[in-house]
mmCIF file of C-alpha atoms in Angstrom:
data_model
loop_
_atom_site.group_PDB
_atom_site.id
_atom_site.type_symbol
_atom_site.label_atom_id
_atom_site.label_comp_id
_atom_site.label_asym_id
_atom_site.label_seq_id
_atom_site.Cartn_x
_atom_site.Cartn_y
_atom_site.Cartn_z
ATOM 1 C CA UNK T 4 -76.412 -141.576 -36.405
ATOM 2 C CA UNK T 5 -80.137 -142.678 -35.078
ATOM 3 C CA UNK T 6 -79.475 -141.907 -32.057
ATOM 4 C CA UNK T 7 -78.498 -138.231 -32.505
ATOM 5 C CA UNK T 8 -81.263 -137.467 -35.111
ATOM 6 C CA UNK T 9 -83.861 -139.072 -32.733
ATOM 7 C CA UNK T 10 -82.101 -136.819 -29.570
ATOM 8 C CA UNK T 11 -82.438 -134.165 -32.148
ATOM 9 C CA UNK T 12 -86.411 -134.703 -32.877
ATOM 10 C CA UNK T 13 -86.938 -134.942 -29.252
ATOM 11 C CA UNK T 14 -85.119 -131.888 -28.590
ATOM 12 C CA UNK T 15 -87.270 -129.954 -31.189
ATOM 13 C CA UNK T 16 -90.363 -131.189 -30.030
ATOM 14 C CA UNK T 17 -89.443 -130.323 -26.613
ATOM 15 C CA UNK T 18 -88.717 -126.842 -27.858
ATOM 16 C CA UNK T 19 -92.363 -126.463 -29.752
ATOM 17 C CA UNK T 20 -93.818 -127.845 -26.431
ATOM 18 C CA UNK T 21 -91.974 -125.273 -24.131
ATOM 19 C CA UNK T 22 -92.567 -122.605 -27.011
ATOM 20 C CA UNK T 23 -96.309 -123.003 -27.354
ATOM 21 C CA UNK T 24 -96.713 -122.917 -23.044
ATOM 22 C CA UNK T 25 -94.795 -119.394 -23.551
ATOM 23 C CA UNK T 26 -97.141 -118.649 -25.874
ATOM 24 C CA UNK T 27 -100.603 -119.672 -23.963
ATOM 25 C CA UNK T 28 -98.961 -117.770 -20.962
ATOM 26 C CA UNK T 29 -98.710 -114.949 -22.753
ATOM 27 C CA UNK T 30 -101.822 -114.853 -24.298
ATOM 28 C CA UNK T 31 -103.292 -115.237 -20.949
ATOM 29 C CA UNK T 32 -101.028 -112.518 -19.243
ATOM 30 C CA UNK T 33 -103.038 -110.198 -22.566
ATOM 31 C CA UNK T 34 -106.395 -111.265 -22.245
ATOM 32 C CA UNK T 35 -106.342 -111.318 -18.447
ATOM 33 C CA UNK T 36 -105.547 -107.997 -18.709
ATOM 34 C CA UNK T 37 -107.153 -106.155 -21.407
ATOM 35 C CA UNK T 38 -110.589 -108.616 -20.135
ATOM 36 C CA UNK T 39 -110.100 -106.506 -16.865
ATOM 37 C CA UNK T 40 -109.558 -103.788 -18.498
ATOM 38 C CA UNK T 41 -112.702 -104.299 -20.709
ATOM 39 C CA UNK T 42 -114.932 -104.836 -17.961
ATOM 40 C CA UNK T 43 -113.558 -101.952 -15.486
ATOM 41 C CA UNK T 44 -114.259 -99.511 -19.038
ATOM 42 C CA UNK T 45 -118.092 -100.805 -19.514
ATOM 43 C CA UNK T 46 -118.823 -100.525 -15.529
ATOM 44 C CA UNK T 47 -117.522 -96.966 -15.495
ATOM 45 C CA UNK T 48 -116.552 -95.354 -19.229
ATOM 46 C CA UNK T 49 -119.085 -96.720 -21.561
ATOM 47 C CA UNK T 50 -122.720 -98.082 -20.922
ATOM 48 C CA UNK T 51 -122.494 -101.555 -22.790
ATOM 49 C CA UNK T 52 -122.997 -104.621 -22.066
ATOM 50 C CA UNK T 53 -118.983 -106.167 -21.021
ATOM 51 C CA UNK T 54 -120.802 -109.667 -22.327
ATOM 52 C CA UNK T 55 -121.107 -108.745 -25.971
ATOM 53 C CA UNK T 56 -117.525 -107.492 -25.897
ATOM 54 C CA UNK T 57 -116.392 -111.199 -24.930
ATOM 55 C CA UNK T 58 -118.512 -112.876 -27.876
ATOM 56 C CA UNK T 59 -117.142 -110.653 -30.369
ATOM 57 C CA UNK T 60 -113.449 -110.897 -29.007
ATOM 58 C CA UNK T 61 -113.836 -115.364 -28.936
ATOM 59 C CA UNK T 62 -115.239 -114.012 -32.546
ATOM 60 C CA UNK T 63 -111.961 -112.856 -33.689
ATOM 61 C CA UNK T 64 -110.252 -115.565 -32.174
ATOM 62 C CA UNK T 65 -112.568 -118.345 -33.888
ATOM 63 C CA UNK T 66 -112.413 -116.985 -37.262
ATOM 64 C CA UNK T 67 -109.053 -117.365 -37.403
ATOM 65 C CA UNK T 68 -107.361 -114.042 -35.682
ATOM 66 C CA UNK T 69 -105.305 -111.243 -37.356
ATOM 67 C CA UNK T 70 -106.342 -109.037 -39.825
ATOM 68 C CA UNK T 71 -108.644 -111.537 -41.403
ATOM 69 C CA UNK T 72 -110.330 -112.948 -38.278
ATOM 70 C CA UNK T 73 -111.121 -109.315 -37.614
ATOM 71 C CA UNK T 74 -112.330 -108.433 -40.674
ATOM 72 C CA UNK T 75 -114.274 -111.574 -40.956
ATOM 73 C CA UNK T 76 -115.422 -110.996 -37.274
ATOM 74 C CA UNK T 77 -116.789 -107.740 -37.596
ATOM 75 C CA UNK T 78 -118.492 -108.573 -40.816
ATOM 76 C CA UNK T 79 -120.428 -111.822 -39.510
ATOM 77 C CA UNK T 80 -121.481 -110.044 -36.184
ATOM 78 C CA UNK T 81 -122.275 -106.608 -37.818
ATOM 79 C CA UNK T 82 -124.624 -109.183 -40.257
ATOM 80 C CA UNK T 83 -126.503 -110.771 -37.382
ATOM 81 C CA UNK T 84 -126.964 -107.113 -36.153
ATOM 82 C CA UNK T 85 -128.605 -106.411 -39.130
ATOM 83 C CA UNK T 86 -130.943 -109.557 -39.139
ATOM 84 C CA UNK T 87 -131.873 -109.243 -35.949
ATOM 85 C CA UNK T 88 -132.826 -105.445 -35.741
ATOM 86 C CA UNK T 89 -134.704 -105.862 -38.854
ATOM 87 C CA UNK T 90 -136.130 -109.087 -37.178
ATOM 88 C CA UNK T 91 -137.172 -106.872 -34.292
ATOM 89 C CA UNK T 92 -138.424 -104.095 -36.401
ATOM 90 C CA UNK T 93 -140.664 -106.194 -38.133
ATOM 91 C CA UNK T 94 -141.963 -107.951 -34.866
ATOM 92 C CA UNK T 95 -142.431 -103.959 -33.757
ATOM 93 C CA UNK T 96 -144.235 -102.901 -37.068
ATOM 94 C CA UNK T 97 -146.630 -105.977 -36.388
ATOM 95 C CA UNK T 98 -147.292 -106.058 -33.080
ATOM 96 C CA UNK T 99 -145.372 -108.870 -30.224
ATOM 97 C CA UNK T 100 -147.903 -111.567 -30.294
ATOM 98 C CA UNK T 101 -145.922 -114.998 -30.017
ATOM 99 C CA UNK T 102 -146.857 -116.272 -33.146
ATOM 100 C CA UNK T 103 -145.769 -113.055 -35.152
ATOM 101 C CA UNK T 104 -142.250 -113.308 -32.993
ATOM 102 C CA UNK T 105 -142.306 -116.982 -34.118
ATOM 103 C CA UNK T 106 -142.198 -116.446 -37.810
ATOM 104 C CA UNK T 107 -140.278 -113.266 -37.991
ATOM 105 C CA UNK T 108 -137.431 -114.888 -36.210
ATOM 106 C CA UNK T 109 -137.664 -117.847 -38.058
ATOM 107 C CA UNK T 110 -137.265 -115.702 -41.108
ATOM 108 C CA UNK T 111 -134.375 -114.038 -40.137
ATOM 109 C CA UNK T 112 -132.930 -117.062 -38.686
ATOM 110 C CA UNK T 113 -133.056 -118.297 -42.129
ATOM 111 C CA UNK T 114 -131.502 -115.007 -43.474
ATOM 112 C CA UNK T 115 -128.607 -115.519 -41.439
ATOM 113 C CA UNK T 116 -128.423 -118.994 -42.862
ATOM 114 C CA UNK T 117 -128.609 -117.618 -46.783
ATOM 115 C CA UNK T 118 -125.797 -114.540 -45.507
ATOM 116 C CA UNK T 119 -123.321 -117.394 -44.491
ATOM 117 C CA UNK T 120 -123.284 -118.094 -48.513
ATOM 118 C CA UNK T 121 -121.259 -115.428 -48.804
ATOM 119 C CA UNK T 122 -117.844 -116.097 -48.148
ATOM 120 C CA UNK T 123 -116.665 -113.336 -46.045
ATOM 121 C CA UNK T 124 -119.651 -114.556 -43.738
ATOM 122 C CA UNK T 125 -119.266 -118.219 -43.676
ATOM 123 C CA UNK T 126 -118.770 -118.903 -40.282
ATOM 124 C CA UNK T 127 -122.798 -119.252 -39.557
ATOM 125 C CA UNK T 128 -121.851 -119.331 -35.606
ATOM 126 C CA UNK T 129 -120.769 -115.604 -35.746
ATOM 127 C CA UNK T 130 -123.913 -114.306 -37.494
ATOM 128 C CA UNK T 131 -125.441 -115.885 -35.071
ATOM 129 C CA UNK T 132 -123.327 -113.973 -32.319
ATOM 130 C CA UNK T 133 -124.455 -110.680 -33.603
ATOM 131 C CA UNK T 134 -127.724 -111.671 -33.490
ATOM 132 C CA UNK T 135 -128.329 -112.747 -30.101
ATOM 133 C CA UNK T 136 -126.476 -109.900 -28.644
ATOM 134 C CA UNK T 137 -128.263 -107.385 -30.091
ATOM 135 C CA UNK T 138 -131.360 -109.063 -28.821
ATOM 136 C CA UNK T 139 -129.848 -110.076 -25.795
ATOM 137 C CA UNK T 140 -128.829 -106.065 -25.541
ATOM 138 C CA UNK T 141 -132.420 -105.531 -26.074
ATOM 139 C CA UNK T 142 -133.312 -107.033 -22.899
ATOM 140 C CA UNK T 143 -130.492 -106.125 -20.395
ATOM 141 C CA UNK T 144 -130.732 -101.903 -21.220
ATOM 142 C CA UNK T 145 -134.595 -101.862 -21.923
ATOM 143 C CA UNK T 146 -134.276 -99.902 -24.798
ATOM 144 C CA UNK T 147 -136.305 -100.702 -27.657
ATOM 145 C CA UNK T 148 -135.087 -101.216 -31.211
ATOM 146 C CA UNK T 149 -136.890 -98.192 -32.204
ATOM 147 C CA UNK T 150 -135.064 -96.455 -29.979
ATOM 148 C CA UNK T 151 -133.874 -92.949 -31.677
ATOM 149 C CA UNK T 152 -130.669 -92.417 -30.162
ATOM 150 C CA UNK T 153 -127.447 -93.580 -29.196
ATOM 151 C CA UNK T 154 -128.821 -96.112 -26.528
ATOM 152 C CA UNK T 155 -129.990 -98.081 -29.398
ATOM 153 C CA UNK T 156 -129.689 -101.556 -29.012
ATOM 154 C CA UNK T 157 -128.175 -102.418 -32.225
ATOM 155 C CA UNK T 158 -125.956 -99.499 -32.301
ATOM 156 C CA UNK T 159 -124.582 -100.011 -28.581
ATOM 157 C CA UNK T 160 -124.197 -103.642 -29.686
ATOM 158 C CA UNK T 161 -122.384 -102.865 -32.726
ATOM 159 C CA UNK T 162 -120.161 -100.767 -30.686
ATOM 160 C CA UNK T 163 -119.286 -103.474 -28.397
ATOM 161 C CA UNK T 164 -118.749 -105.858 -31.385
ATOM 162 C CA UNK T 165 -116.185 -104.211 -32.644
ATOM 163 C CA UNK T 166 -114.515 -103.175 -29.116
ATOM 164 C CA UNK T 167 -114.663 -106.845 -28.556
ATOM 165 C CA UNK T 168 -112.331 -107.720 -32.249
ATOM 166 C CA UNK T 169 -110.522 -104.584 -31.001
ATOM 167 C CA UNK T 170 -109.474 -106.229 -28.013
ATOM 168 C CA UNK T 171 -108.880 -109.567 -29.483
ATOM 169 C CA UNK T 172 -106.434 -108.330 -32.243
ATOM 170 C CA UNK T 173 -104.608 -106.161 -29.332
ATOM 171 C CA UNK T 174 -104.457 -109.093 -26.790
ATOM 172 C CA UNK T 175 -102.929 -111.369 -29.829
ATOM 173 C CA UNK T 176 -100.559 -109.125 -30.652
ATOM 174 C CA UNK T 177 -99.915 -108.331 -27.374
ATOM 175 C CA UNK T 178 -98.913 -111.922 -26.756
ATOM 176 C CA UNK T 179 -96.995 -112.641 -29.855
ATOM 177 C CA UNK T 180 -94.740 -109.639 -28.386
ATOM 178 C CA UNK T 181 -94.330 -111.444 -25.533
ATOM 179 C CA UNK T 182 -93.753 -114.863 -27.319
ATOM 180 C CA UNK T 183 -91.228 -113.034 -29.683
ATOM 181 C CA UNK T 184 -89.435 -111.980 -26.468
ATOM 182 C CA UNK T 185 -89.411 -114.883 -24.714
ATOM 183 C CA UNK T 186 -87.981 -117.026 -27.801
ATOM 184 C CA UNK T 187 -85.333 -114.677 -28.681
ATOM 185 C CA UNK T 188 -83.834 -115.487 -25.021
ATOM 186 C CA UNK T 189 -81.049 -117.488 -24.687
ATOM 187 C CA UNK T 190 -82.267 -120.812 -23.394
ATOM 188 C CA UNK T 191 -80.407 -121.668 -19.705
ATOM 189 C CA UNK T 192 -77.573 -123.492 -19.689
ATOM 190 C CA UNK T 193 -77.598 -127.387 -19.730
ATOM 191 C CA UNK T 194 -81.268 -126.619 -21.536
ATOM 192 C CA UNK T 195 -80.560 -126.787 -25.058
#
């Protein structure tokens, strides 16, 4: 009777072991993909940075995936969007000198700290995501945030914030599809 329960643990172990390699495969298979696919649309489709769309996509994943990890996601990085372009509009309004940089981002550094109170926004980390990409966009287009058009930084890094939880809720489902396959297969014989 011990014997065949512990042969029967083992077994099921075994089978959430085998299981959860189908399931990293397959999420690598998706994100391989759609991450090539990503990068081949920013170098020839749309004109933003491919960087930003991987922080917002580990985003999604960090915050817990599906539809909540995307809504949370998009909320936190869309936040630190906010801070920071009104970070960089005050820094603008004021003039750049070091110190006035200083403060105002230590202001809105603590702004992102008070916006993690809120509970959609708790994750601090992905406030801070949205942050530093939009200043991080900033500095790889040369735009500044005053810009008056579509090049803005903090719209073009909005954009790619929510391309990136775009692409992270397609590449998970994309691999659960493939997980769902692979587990409704019959298991080889002699492989139970």
């Amino acid at each position: 009777m011990f014997g065949h329960k512990f042969r029967r643990a083992v077994r099921t172990r075994r089978q959430r072991s085998v299981l959860a390699m189908r399931q990293l495969d397959a999420l690598s298979i998706s994100i391989g993909v759609l991450g090539g696919v990503a990068t081949l649309m920013t170098a020839t489709v749309l004109s933003i940075p491919v960087w930003v769309i991987f922080i917002a996509w580990a985003s999604f994943f960090i915050l817990g995936a599906g539809t909540d990890g995307l809504v949370r996601s998009i909320a936190s990085n869309v936040t630190g969007i906010v801070i920071a372009s009104l970070t960089l509009l005050v820094i603008h309004a004021l003039g750049s000198g070091t110190t006035i940089a200083a403060v105002t981002v230590g202001v809105g550094s603590a702004a992102m700290v008070q916006a993690s109170k809120i509970s959609l926004l708790s994750k601090l980390p992905a406030i801070v995501w949205g942050f530093a990409s939009t200043v991080g966009t900033v500095a790889a287009t040369g735009h500044d945030i005053t810009t008056r058009s579509i090049s803005n930084p903090a719209l073009v890094a909005a954009l790619a914030m929510v391309l990136g939880a775009a692409f992270g809720i397609a590449s998970e489902y994309w691999g659960a599809a493939m997980t769902a396959r692979t587990a409704a297969e019959p298991a080889p014989e002699g492989q139970s």
